């Protein structure tokens, strides 16, 4: 069945790079997403990648996609304390408009100064 | 980007009362919206898919008579928690699909006493 897996916690020091990893199962997913959730807030779309791409960079964020291994990663360069949050990986099965995204359980990123 | 709002942002109610939560797409039309529930430090659990002009599609284990969903227009979906009980206390988040991405509301925190 459809499943998205993430490690639960990541702790880094301010200024270091953070890499959050995710694996998914549905090879038909055409888009993969990263969302950020700060305490008590909704989900903020950070970035997404189309499945025919290997990499996408947006300022401090770099998304890498290995479609063969169904592995997605989010790299945050020069991590700041404001990056502390829960990061969710999500896939869009069949990319149908009426289909909800499948989310991982979220990775809690803790940034220490 | 697209904006989704929710109202209220938080609500406290007595056990046995009903609570209505509104989800609005502010600058786009959404034929499909989604309702999620999030428990503390847990991932999002999809409750139902709200379809404009038709009945909602509920996920397995979600009581449709308890969680009433109405998608009366292309910009508004409502979730009514009927006869709320303390175990219904949770963070409820809606989302709407626009293009290839899904945008989330800020969430509604419900506390049932």
Coordinates of C-alpha atoms in Angstrom, one line a residue:
Chain A
X1 CA 0.0 0.0 0.0
X2 CA 0.9 3.6 0.0
X3 CA 3.3 4.7 2.7
X4 CA 5.7 7.5 3.4
X5 CA 8.5 7.1 5.9
X6 CA 10.6 9.7 7.6
X7 CA 13.0 9.7 10.5
X8 CA 11.3 11.3 13.5
X9 CA 14.0 13.6 14.9
X10 CA 17.0 15.6 13.7
X11 CA 19.2 17.8 15.8
X12 CA 21.7 20.2 14.3
X13 CA 23.7 23.3 15.3
X14 CA 23.0 26.7 13.9
X15 CA 24.9 27.3 10.7
X16 CA 25.2 23.6 9.8
X17 CA 23.3 22.0 7.0
X18 CA 20.3 19.8 7.8
X19 CA 19.3 16.9 5.7
X20 CA 15.8 15.3 6.2
X21 CA 15.2 12.1 4.4
X22 CA 12.0 10.5 3.2
X23 CA 11.1 7.3 1.4
X24 CA 7.8 6.7 -0.4
X25 CA 6.2 3.7 -2.1
X26 CA 3.9 4.8 -4.9
X27 CA 6.0 5.0 -8.0
X28 CA 3.1 6.6 -9.9
X29 CA 3.4 9.7 -7.7
X30 CA 4.1 12.6 -10.1
X31 CA 4.8 15.3 -7.4
X32 CA 6.5 15.1 -4.1
X33 CA 6.3 17.8 -1.4
X34 CA 7.9 19.2 1.6
X35 CA 5.8 21.0 4.2
X36 CA 6.9 22.8 7.4
X37 CA 4.8 23.1 10.5
X38 CA 5.6 25.4 13.3
X39 CA 4.1 24.8 16.8
X40 CA 0.4 25.5 16.8
X41 CA 0.2 26.4 13.1
X42 CA -0.9 24.8 9.9
X43 CA 1.3 23.4 7.2
X44 CA 3.3 25.7 5.1
X45 CA 4.3 24.5 1.6
X46 CA 8.1 24.8 1.4
X47 CA 8.8 23.3 -2.0
X48 CA 7.8 20.5 -4.3
X49 CA 9.4 18.6 -7.1
X50 CA 8.1 17.0 -10.2
X51 CA 9.0 13.3 -10.6
X52 CA 11.0 13.7 -13.8
X53 CA 13.4 16.0 -12.0
X54 CA 16.4 14.9 -9.9
X55 CA 17.0 18.1 -8.0
X56 CA 15.4 21.4 -7.3
X57 CA 17.0 24.3 -5.5
X58 CA 15.2 27.3 -3.9
X59 CA 17.4 29.6 -1.9
X60 CA 18.6 27.6 1.1
X61 CA 16.5 24.6 0.2
X62 CA 17.7 21.8 -2.0
X63 CA 15.4 18.8 -2.8
X64 CA 17.0 15.7 -4.2
X65 CA 14.9 12.9 -5.7
X66 CA 16.0 9.4 -6.5
X67 CA 13.1 8.0 -8.3
X68 CA 14.7 4.5 -8.7
X69 CA 15.0 4.2 -4.9
X70 CA 11.9 6.2 -4.1
X71 CA 14.0 8.4 -1.9
X72 CA 13.4 12.2 -1.4
X73 CA 15.6 14.5 0.7
X74 CA 15.4 18.1 1.8
X75 CA 18.6 19.9 2.5
X76 CA 18.5 23.2 4.5
X77 CA 21.7 25.1 4.1
X78 CA 23.0 27.4 7.0
X79 CA 20.3 26.2 9.3
X80 CA 18.8 28.8 11.6
X81 CA 17.0 28.6 14.9
X82 CA 13.9 29.7 13.0
X83 CA 14.0 26.5 11.0
X84 CA 13.1 24.5 14.1
X85 CA 9.8 22.9 13.2
X86 CA 8.3 19.6 12.0
X87 CA 8.9 18.8 8.4
X88 CA 6.5 16.6 6.5
X89 CA 7.2 14.8 3.3
X90 CA 4.2 14.0 1.1
X91 CA 3.4 12.3 -2.1
X92 CA 0.6 12.8 -4.6
X93 CA -0.6 9.4 -5.8
X94 CA -1.6 9.5 -9.4
X95 CA -1.6 13.3 -9.1
X96 CA -5.4 13.3 -9.3
X97 CA -7.1 16.5 -8.3
X98 CA -9.5 14.7 -6.0
X99 CA -6.9 12.7 -4.2
X100 CA -5.4 13.8 -0.9
X101 CA -1.7 13.8 -0.3
X102 CA -0.1 11.0 1.6
X103 CA 2.0 12.3 4.5
X104 CA 4.9 10.9 6.4
X105 CA 4.8 11.2 10.2
X106 CA 7.0 14.2 10.2
X107 CA 10.6 14.9 11.2
X108 CA 11.1 17.2 14.1
X109 CA 14.1 19.5 13.4
X110 CA 15.8 21.0 16.5
X111 CA 18.3 23.7 15.9
X112 CA 20.6 24.7 18.7
X113 CA 22.6 27.9 18.9
Chain B
X1 CA 0.6 31.6 -3.5
X2 CA -2.9 30.4 -2.7
X3 CA -4.4 31.2 0.7
X4 CA -6.7 29.0 2.7
X5 CA -8.3 30.4 5.9
X6 CA -10.0 28.6 8.8
X7 CA -12.4 30.0 11.4
X8 CA -12.3 29.8 14.3
X9 CA -8.6 29.4 15.1
X10 CA -9.5 27.8 18.4
X11 CA -12.6 26.9 20.3
X12 CA -13.5 25.6 23.7
X13 CA -16.9 24.0 24.1
X14 CA -18.9 21.9 26.6
X15 CA -19.3 18.2 26.0
X16 CA -22.5 17.5 24.0
X17 CA -22.5 20.7 22.0
X18 CA -21.8 21.0 18.3
X19 CA -19.0 23.0 16.8
X20 CA -18.7 24.3 13.2
X21 CA -15.4 25.0 11.6
X22 CA -15.1 26.9 8.3
X23 CA -12.5 26.4 5.6
X24 CA -12.3 29.0 2.9
X25 CA -10.1 29.3 -0.2
X26 CA -9.6 33.1 -0.4
X27 CA -8.2 33.6 -3.9
X28 CA -9.0 30.5 -5.8
X29 CA -11.9 28.1 -6.3
X30 CA -11.6 24.6 -4.9
X31 CA -13.9 21.9 -6.0
X32 CA -12.2 19.6 -3.6
X33 CA -11.1 20.3 -0.1
X34 CA -9.7 17.9 2.6
X35 CA -10.2 17.7 6.3
X36 CA -7.4 16.4 8.5
X37 CA -7.1 15.8 12.2
X38 CA -3.7 16.0 14.0
X39 CA -3.0 14.6 17.4
X40 CA -0.1 16.0 19.5
X41 CA 3.2 15.2 17.9
X42 CA 1.6 13.0 15.3
X43 CA 1.1 13.2 11.6
X44 CA -2.0 14.3 9.8
X45 CA -4.9 11.8 9.6
X46 CA -7.1 12.4 6.6
X47 CA -10.7 12.4 7.8
X48 CA -12.6 13.1 4.6
X49 CA -12.6 14.6 1.2
X50 CA -15.1 17.4 0.7
X51 CA -16.6 17.7 -2.8
X52 CA -18.4 20.8 -3.9
X53 CA -22.0 20.0 -4.6
X54 CA -21.9 16.4 -3.5
X55 CA -21.4 14.2 -0.5
X56 CA -18.1 14.0 1.3
X57 CA -16.0 10.9 1.1
X58 CA -15.0 9.7 4.5
X59 CA -12.0 7.7 5.4
X60 CA -12.4 4.3 7.1
X61 CA -13.2 4.7 10.8
X62 CA -14.4 8.3 10.6
X63 CA -18.1 8.6 11.6
X64 CA -19.9 10.6 9.0
X65 CA -22.8 11.3 11.3
X66 CA -20.5 12.8 13.9
X67 CA -18.3 14.8 11.5
X68 CA -20.7 16.5 9.1
X69 CA -19.1 18.1 6.1
X70 CA -20.8 20.6 3.8
X71 CA -19.1 22.0 0.7
X72 CA -21.7 24.5 -0.4
X73 CA -19.6 26.6 -2.7
X74 CA -16.4 26.5 -4.5
X75 CA -14.7 28.5 -1.8
X76 CA -16.2 27.2 1.4
X77 CA -16.3 23.8 3.2
X78 CA -17.5 23.4 6.7
X79 CA -16.9 20.6 9.3
X80 CA -19.3 20.3 12.1
X81 CA -18.4 18.2 15.1
X82 CA -21.7 17.1 16.5
X83 CA -22.3 16.2 20.1
X84 CA -18.6 16.8 20.8
X85 CA -16.9 14.8 23.5
X86 CA -13.5 15.3 25.2
X87 CA -11.9 12.6 22.9
X88 CA -12.8 14.9 19.9
X89 CA -10.3 17.5 21.2
X90 CA -7.7 17.9 18.6
X91 CA -6.2 20.1 15.9
X92 CA -8.3 20.1 12.8
X93 CA -6.7 21.3 9.5
X94 CA -8.3 21.8 6.1
X95 CA -6.6 22.0 2.8
X96 CA -7.5 22.8 -0.8
X97 CA -5.9 21.7 -4.0
X98 CA -4.8 24.4 -6.5
X99 CA -3.0 23.2 -9.5
X100 CA -0.4 20.6 -8.5
X101 CA -0.2 21.7 -4.9
X102 CA -2.2 21.5 -1.8
X103 CA -2.5 24.5 0.4
X104 CA -3.4 24.3 4.1
X105 CA -5.4 26.4 6.5
X106 CA -3.8 27.5 9.7
X107 CA -5.8 24.9 11.7
X108 CA -8.5 25.0 14.4
X109 CA -7.7 23.8 17.9
X110 CA -10.8 22.3 19.5
X111 CA -10.9 21.6 23.2
X112 CA -14.0 19.9 24.5
X113 CA -14.5 20.1 28.3

